[in-house]
GROMACS .gro file of C-alpha atoms in nm:
model
  302
    1UNK     CA    1  -1.472   1.123   3.495
    2UNK     CA    2  -1.567   0.743   3.557
    3UNK     CA    3  -1.274   0.503   3.523
    4UNK     CA    4  -1.296   0.231   3.254
    5UNK     CA    5  -1.359  -0.128   3.414
    6UNK     CA    6  -1.051  -0.339   3.413
    7UNK     CA    7  -1.206  -0.579   3.147
    8UNK     CA    8  -1.308  -0.289   2.923
    9UNK     CA    9  -0.939  -0.149   2.950
   10UNK     CA   10  -0.793  -0.486   2.831
   11UNK     CA   11  -1.036  -0.468   2.536
   12UNK     CA   12  -0.937  -0.111   2.450
   13UNK     CA   13  -0.575  -0.197   2.451
   14UNK     CA   14  -0.600  -0.532   2.259
   15UNK     CA   15  -0.787  -0.331   1.999
   16UNK     CA   16  -0.521  -0.076   1.967
   17UNK     CA   17  -0.250  -0.310   1.992
   18UNK     CA   18  -0.432  -0.540   1.703
   19UNK     CA   19  -0.406  -0.245   1.452
   20UNK     CA   20  -0.083  -0.094   1.573
   21UNK     CA   21   0.127  -0.235   1.279
   22UNK     CA   22  -0.105  -0.112   1.037
   23UNK     CA   23  -0.120   0.230   1.196
   24UNK     CA   24   0.263   0.224   1.207
   25UNK     CA   25   0.293   0.154   0.839
   26UNK     CA   26   0.019   0.411   0.741
   27UNK     CA   27   0.199   0.686   0.921
   28UNK     CA   28   0.542   0.588   0.845
   29UNK     CA   29   0.466   0.600   0.487
   30UNK     CA   30   0.332   0.945   0.520
   31UNK     CA   31   0.628   1.077   0.722
   32UNK     CA   32   0.937   0.875   0.653
   33UNK     CA   33   1.036   0.928   1.003
   34UNK     CA   34   1.040   0.657   1.267
   35UNK     CA   35   1.051   0.898   1.563
   36UNK     CA   36   0.748   1.115   1.434
   37UNK     CA   37   0.562   0.789   1.354
   38UNK     CA   38   0.606   0.676   1.737
   39UNK     CA   39   0.526   1.010   1.845
   40UNK     CA   40   0.207   1.008   1.633
   41UNK     CA   41   0.088   0.651   1.740
   42UNK     CA   42   0.124   0.775   2.122
   43UNK     CA   43  -0.124   1.053   2.039
   44UNK     CA   44  -0.354   0.797   1.859
   45UNK     CA   45  -0.342   0.583   2.166
   46UNK     CA   46  -0.423   0.871   2.398
   47UNK     CA   47  -0.702   0.984   2.189
   48UNK     CA   48  -0.840   0.608   2.157
   49UNK     CA   49  -0.833   0.567   2.537
   50UNK     CA   50  -0.989   0.895   2.610
   51UNK     CA   51  -1.263   0.809   2.367
   52UNK     CA   52  -1.349   0.520   2.594
   53UNK     CA   53  -1.337   0.719   2.908
   54UNK     CA   54  -1.627   0.942   2.797
   55UNK     CA   55  -1.949   0.846   2.981
   56UNK     CA   56  -2.181   0.967   2.695
   57UNK     CA   57  -1.966   0.808   2.411
   58UNK     CA   58  -2.125   0.524   2.226
   59UNK     CA   59  -1.924   0.216   2.092
   60UNK     CA   60  -1.684   0.250   1.810
   61UNK     CA   61  -1.851   0.034   1.533
   62UNK     CA   62  -1.541   0.005   1.310
   63UNK     CA   63  -1.233   0.033   1.531
   64UNK     CA   64  -0.984  -0.008   1.226
   65UNK     CA   65  -1.144   0.288   1.051
   66UNK     CA   66  -1.159   0.504   1.353
   67UNK     CA   67  -0.808   0.446   1.451
   68UNK     CA   68  -0.685   0.493   1.085
   69UNK     CA   69  -0.874   0.826   1.059
   70UNK     CA   70  -0.691   0.937   1.400
   71UNK     CA   71  -0.358   0.834   1.264
   72UNK     CA   72  -0.378   0.978   0.922
   73UNK     CA   73  -0.497   1.319   1.098
   74UNK     CA   74  -0.201   1.297   1.348
   75UNK     CA   75   0.043   1.253   1.050
   76UNK     CA   76  -0.098   1.531   0.847
   77UNK     CA   77  -0.066   1.755   1.163
   78UNK     CA   78   0.311   1.669   1.192
   79UNK     CA   79   0.393   1.691   0.802
   80UNK     CA   80   0.405   2.064   0.839
   81UNK     CA   81   0.663   2.061   1.125
   82UNK     CA   82   0.858   1.795   0.942
   83UNK     CA   83   0.869   1.981   0.623
   84UNK     CA   84   1.003   2.275   0.816
   85UNK     CA   85   1.273   2.070   0.951
   86UNK     CA   86   1.371   1.947   0.613
   87UNK     CA   87   1.417   2.309   0.486
   88UNK     CA   88   1.701   2.356   0.733
   89UNK     CA   89   1.836   2.000   0.707
   90UNK     CA   90   2.210   1.973   0.584
   91UNK     CA   91   2.222   1.787   0.241
   92UNK     CA   92   1.956   1.584   0.087
   93UNK     CA   93   1.698   1.433   0.328
   94UNK     CA   94   1.613   1.059   0.284
   95UNK     CA   95   1.343   0.858   0.480
   96UNK     CA   96   1.480   0.668   0.787
   97UNK     CA   97   1.541   0.312   0.684
   98UNK     CA   98   1.327   0.042   0.823
   99UNK     CA   99   1.575  -0.248   0.839
  100UNK     CA  100   1.495  -0.614   0.873
  101UNK     CA  101   1.692  -0.927   0.867
  102UNK     CA  102   1.785  -1.082   0.530
  103UNK     CA  103   1.655  -1.418   0.616
  104UNK     CA  104   1.312  -1.263   0.720
  105UNK     CA  105   1.221  -1.098   0.396
  106UNK     CA  106   0.839  -1.035   0.489
  107UNK     CA  107   0.966  -0.884   0.803
  108UNK     CA  108   0.712  -0.756   1.046
  109UNK     CA  109   0.383  -0.637   0.900
  110UNK     CA  110   0.460  -0.275   0.923
  111UNK     CA  111   0.797  -0.307   0.752
  112UNK     CA  112   0.678  -0.534   0.466
  113UNK     CA  113   0.396  -0.307   0.392
  114UNK     CA  114   0.616   0.016   0.369
  115UNK     CA  115   0.716   0.146   0.056
  116UNK     CA  116   1.063   0.120  -0.114
  117UNK     CA  117   1.298   0.380  -0.053
  118UNK     CA  118   1.281   0.501  -0.414
  119UNK     CA  119   0.898   0.552  -0.390
  120UNK     CA  120   0.922   0.729  -0.059
  121UNK     CA  121   1.158   0.972  -0.181
  122UNK     CA  122   0.917   1.040  -0.479
  123UNK     CA  123   0.633   1.091  -0.228
  124UNK     CA  124   0.827   1.376  -0.071
  125UNK     CA  125   0.736   1.573  -0.374
  126UNK     CA  126   0.355   1.541  -0.329
  127UNK     CA  127   0.143   1.757  -0.119
  128UNK     CA  128   0.035   1.611   0.209
  129UNK     CA  129  -0.303   1.520   0.112
  130UNK     CA  130  -0.189   1.376  -0.220
  131UNK     CA  131   0.043   1.157  -0.030
  132UNK     CA  132  -0.214   1.055   0.233
  133UNK     CA  133  -0.452   0.953  -0.050
  134UNK     CA  134  -0.174   0.762  -0.224
  135UNK     CA  135  -0.076   0.567   0.059
  136UNK     CA  136  -0.426   0.473   0.164
  137UNK     CA  137  -0.540   0.362  -0.185
  138UNK     CA  138  -0.238   0.249  -0.344
  139UNK     CA  139  -0.067   0.052  -0.052
  140UNK     CA  140  -0.364  -0.033   0.182
  141UNK     CA  141  -0.638  -0.042  -0.056
  142UNK     CA  142  -0.874   0.180   0.094
  143UNK     CA  143  -1.161   0.291  -0.131
  144UNK     CA  144  -1.202   0.648  -0.219
  145UNK     CA  145  -1.537   0.667  -0.017
  146UNK     CA  146  -1.359   0.551   0.291
  147UNK     CA  147  -1.062   0.776   0.236
  148UNK     CA  148  -1.308   1.073   0.184
  149UNK     CA  149  -1.459   0.965   0.535
  150UNK     CA  150  -1.099   0.969   0.687
  151UNK     CA  151  -1.003   1.287   0.530
  152UNK     CA  152  -1.312   1.485   0.565
  153UNK     CA  153  -1.333   1.524   0.178
  154UNK     CA  154  -1.596   1.427  -0.084
  155UNK     CA  155  -1.522   1.103  -0.281
  156UNK     CA  156  -1.478   1.325  -0.596
  157UNK     CA  157  -1.213   1.532  -0.458
  158UNK     CA  158  -1.034   1.225  -0.325
  159UNK     CA  159  -1.055   1.075  -0.686
  160UNK     CA  160  -0.875   1.390  -0.803
  161UNK     CA  161  -0.619   1.371  -0.543
  162UNK     CA  162  -0.546   1.001  -0.623
  163UNK     CA  163  -0.547   1.077  -1.000
  164UNK     CA  164  -0.287   1.364  -0.945
  165UNK     CA  165  -0.062   1.169  -0.699
  166UNK     CA  166  -0.057   0.837  -0.928
  167UNK     CA  167   0.054   1.030  -1.234
  168UNK     CA  168   0.311   1.210  -1.046
  169UNK     CA  169   0.469   0.897  -0.884
  170UNK     CA  170   0.455   0.690  -1.214
  171UNK     CA  171   0.597   0.985  -1.412
  172UNK     CA  172   0.914   0.990  -1.178
  173UNK     CA  173   0.954   0.632  -1.101
  174UNK     CA  174   0.760   0.404  -1.366
  175UNK     CA  175   0.641   0.075  -1.241
  176UNK     CA  176   0.868  -0.223  -1.287
  177UNK     CA  177   0.942  -0.528  -1.093
  178UNK     CA  178   1.313  -0.664  -1.017
  179UNK     CA  179   1.334  -1.024  -0.902
  180UNK     CA  180   1.447  -1.018  -0.534
  181UNK     CA  181   1.743  -1.270  -0.615
  182UNK     CA  182   1.866  -1.021  -0.884
  183UNK     CA  183   1.831  -0.726  -0.677
  184UNK     CA  184   2.012  -0.875  -0.402
  185UNK     CA  185   2.301  -0.992  -0.622
  186UNK     CA  186   2.329  -0.637  -0.781
  187UNK     CA  187   2.332  -0.488  -0.436
  188UNK     CA  188   2.610  -0.711  -0.322
  189UNK     CA  189   2.821  -0.684  -0.629
  190UNK     CA  190   2.809  -0.294  -0.592
  191UNK     CA  191   2.872  -0.292  -0.227
  192UNK     CA  192   3.172  -0.522  -0.273
  193UNK     CA  193   3.315  -0.326  -0.565
  194UNK     CA  194   3.250   0.023  -0.394
  195UNK     CA  195   3.429  -0.054  -0.064
  196UNK     CA  196   3.681  -0.289  -0.219
  197UNK     CA  197   3.803  -0.008  -0.468
  198UNK     CA  198   3.737  -0.228  -0.760
  199UNK     CA  199   3.682   0.039  -1.035
  200UNK     CA  200   3.588  -0.201  -1.325
  201UNK     CA  201   3.345  -0.398  -1.131
  202UNK     CA  202   3.186  -0.084  -1.012
  203UNK     CA  203   3.138   0.079  -1.356
  204UNK     CA  204   2.988  -0.242  -1.487
  205UNK     CA  205   2.709  -0.235  -1.237
  206UNK     CA  206   2.624   0.160  -1.262
  207UNK     CA  207   2.387   0.263  -1.527
  208UNK     CA  208   2.525   0.559  -1.718
  209UNK     CA  209   2.289   0.819  -1.557
  210UNK     CA  210   2.296   0.671  -1.205
  211UNK     CA  211   2.233   0.937  -0.922
  212UNK     CA  212   2.368   0.898  -0.580
  213UNK     CA  213   2.202   1.055  -0.279
  214UNK     CA  214   2.384   1.084   0.046
  215UNK     CA  215   2.195   1.172   0.385
  216UNK     CA  216   2.451   1.264   0.669
  217UNK     CA  217   2.227   1.546   0.800
  218UNK     CA  218   2.552   1.713   0.887
  219UNK     CA  219   2.626   1.463   1.162
  220UNK     CA  220   2.736   1.171   0.963
  221UNK     CA  221   3.003   1.116   0.673
  222UNK     CA  222   2.845   1.239   0.362
  223UNK     CA  223   3.010   1.213   0.024
  224UNK     CA  224   2.830   1.506  -0.113
  225UNK     CA  225   2.577   1.777  -0.001
  226UNK     CA  226   2.424   1.755  -0.328
  227UNK     CA  227   2.297   1.457  -0.537
  228UNK     CA  228   2.574   1.326  -0.753
  229UNK     CA  229   2.485   1.219  -1.113
  230UNK     CA  230   2.656   1.021  -1.386
  231UNK     CA  231   2.842   0.696  -1.370
  232UNK     CA  232   3.196   0.820  -1.386
  233UNK     CA  233   3.126   1.091  -1.113
  234UNK     CA  234   2.979   0.837  -0.881
  235UNK     CA  235   3.243   0.583  -0.944
  236UNK     CA  236   3.526   0.848  -0.882
  237UNK     CA  237   3.360   0.936  -0.556
  238UNK     CA  238   3.342   0.584  -0.426
  239UNK     CA  239   3.702   0.513  -0.537
  240UNK     CA  240   3.801   0.823  -0.314
  241UNK     CA  241   3.607   0.665  -0.021
  242UNK     CA  242   3.758   0.327  -0.075
  243UNK     CA  243   4.111   0.454  -0.069
  244UNK     CA  244   4.073   0.589   0.278
  245UNK     CA  245   3.968   0.273   0.431
  246UNK     CA  246   4.210   0.043   0.604
  247UNK     CA  247   4.187  -0.330   0.541
  248UNK     CA  248   3.923  -0.462   0.816
  249UNK     CA  249   3.816  -0.115   0.905
  250UNK     CA  250   3.456  -0.171   0.810
  251UNK     CA  251   3.227  -0.468   0.784
  252UNK     CA  252   2.949  -0.538   0.520
  253UNK     CA  253   2.616  -0.699   0.635
  254UNK     CA  254   2.318  -0.757   0.408
  255UNK     CA  255   1.966  -0.702   0.546
  256UNK     CA  256   1.642  -0.550   0.388
  257UNK     CA  257   1.465  -0.205   0.376
  258UNK     CA  258   1.096  -0.233   0.352
  259UNK     CA  259   1.151  -0.570   0.148
  260UNK     CA  260   1.426  -0.429  -0.067
  261UNK     CA  261   1.778  -0.554  -0.019
  262UNK     CA  262   2.028  -0.316   0.127
  263UNK     CA  263   2.405  -0.311   0.238
  264UNK     CA  264   2.488  -0.215   0.599
  265UNK     CA  265   2.819  -0.072   0.667
  266UNK     CA  266   2.953  -0.133   1.025
  267UNK     CA  267   3.263  -0.014   1.205
  268UNK     CA  268   3.271  -0.263   1.493
  269UNK     CA  269   2.920  -0.295   1.642
  270UNK     CA  270   2.841   0.073   1.525
  271UNK     CA  271   2.648   0.117   1.202
  272UNK     CA  272   2.794   0.384   0.946
  273UNK     CA  273   2.552   0.368   0.672
  274UNK     CA  274   2.257   0.195   0.516
  275UNK     CA  275   2.280   0.186   0.135
  276UNK     CA  276   1.983   0.090  -0.087
  277UNK     CA  277   2.016   0.076  -0.461
  278UNK     CA  278   1.727   0.109  -0.709
  279UNK     CA  279   1.766  -0.064  -1.040
  280UNK     CA  280   1.696  -0.004  -1.407
  281UNK     CA  281   1.382  -0.150  -1.550
  282UNK     CA  282   1.603  -0.441  -1.709
  283UNK     CA  283   1.706  -0.501  -1.359
  284UNK     CA  284   2.093  -0.540  -1.428
  285UNK     CA  285   2.210  -0.189  -1.356
  286UNK     CA  286   2.186   0.060  -1.066
  287UNK     CA  287   1.985   0.380  -1.151
  288UNK     CA  288   2.007   0.536  -0.798
  289UNK     CA  289   2.183   0.491  -0.473
  290UNK     CA  290   2.059   0.607  -0.147
  291UNK     CA  291   2.305   0.613   0.151
  292UNK     CA  292   2.180   0.711   0.490
  293UNK     CA  293   2.476   0.801   0.730
  294UNK     CA  294   2.298   1.035   0.983
  295UNK     CA  295   2.364   0.857   1.305
  296UNK     CA  296   2.008   0.979   1.433
  297UNK     CA  297   1.849   0.762   1.149
  298UNK     CA  298   2.047   0.453   1.238
  299UNK     CA  299   1.954   0.408   1.601
  300UNK     CA  300   1.737   0.135   1.569
  301UNK     CA  301   1.992  -0.082   1.367
  302UNK     CA  302   2.198  -0.351   1.582
   0.00000   0.00000   0.00000
């Protein structure tokens, strides 16, 4: 096998790195796992570099489309294994949060383009192909013919998958937009009330039918192994947690997850939880709370 000339190697690497953030975001939105996404991108790089080592291989006319096709198929190949791991997971499984600084709302490209925690949770109920089509079309604007080429399906089949996925997602999470400042204010009011043991303030910010998901994975603190529903039940649970905390035991910091505000709970320099809230269409009450406490999903937080 003839080695690639040095200047060609530089070009191959630069092309891959130029699209890496896009590839990361596509795969992460399909998997919800940073570790699996990084593994998939490693395979994409190996396939991309191997393609350029073939003596009889012609030039790649559209590097973006070629790399996205490899990345999507890597994600689909890993989806089955990830689903099997989720079947034996202890308690609710939530996507691994991608945290950025509060003063960098746009974040890096792969994080800014990632879907909200609430939408990622809904995407877990789609089939792998439906999820791939939804991510490629709704998030990144690929056309149905482009997606058909990526997935090896007909445009008509892709349109059907897209319609099913869109109906499914919108039925479970209707589109509504909350002003970022309002979302941040509600998040901070909730976190302060929940950890401060202020029952009245907590009840004021929770919707009557609020649902709490806690992902500890059997390794981190989990308030419940099942979703907790209802304002009184959720508030009582947080009051019991607050009662166990000593003054100064934990530290609250605020960042963003995929553009949405989140509360980080630290003990010293160690993260204990990432908490993201989803608001009602009116934007003044919390409809859902997602708390990730599994330490394996918090390794990237400093």
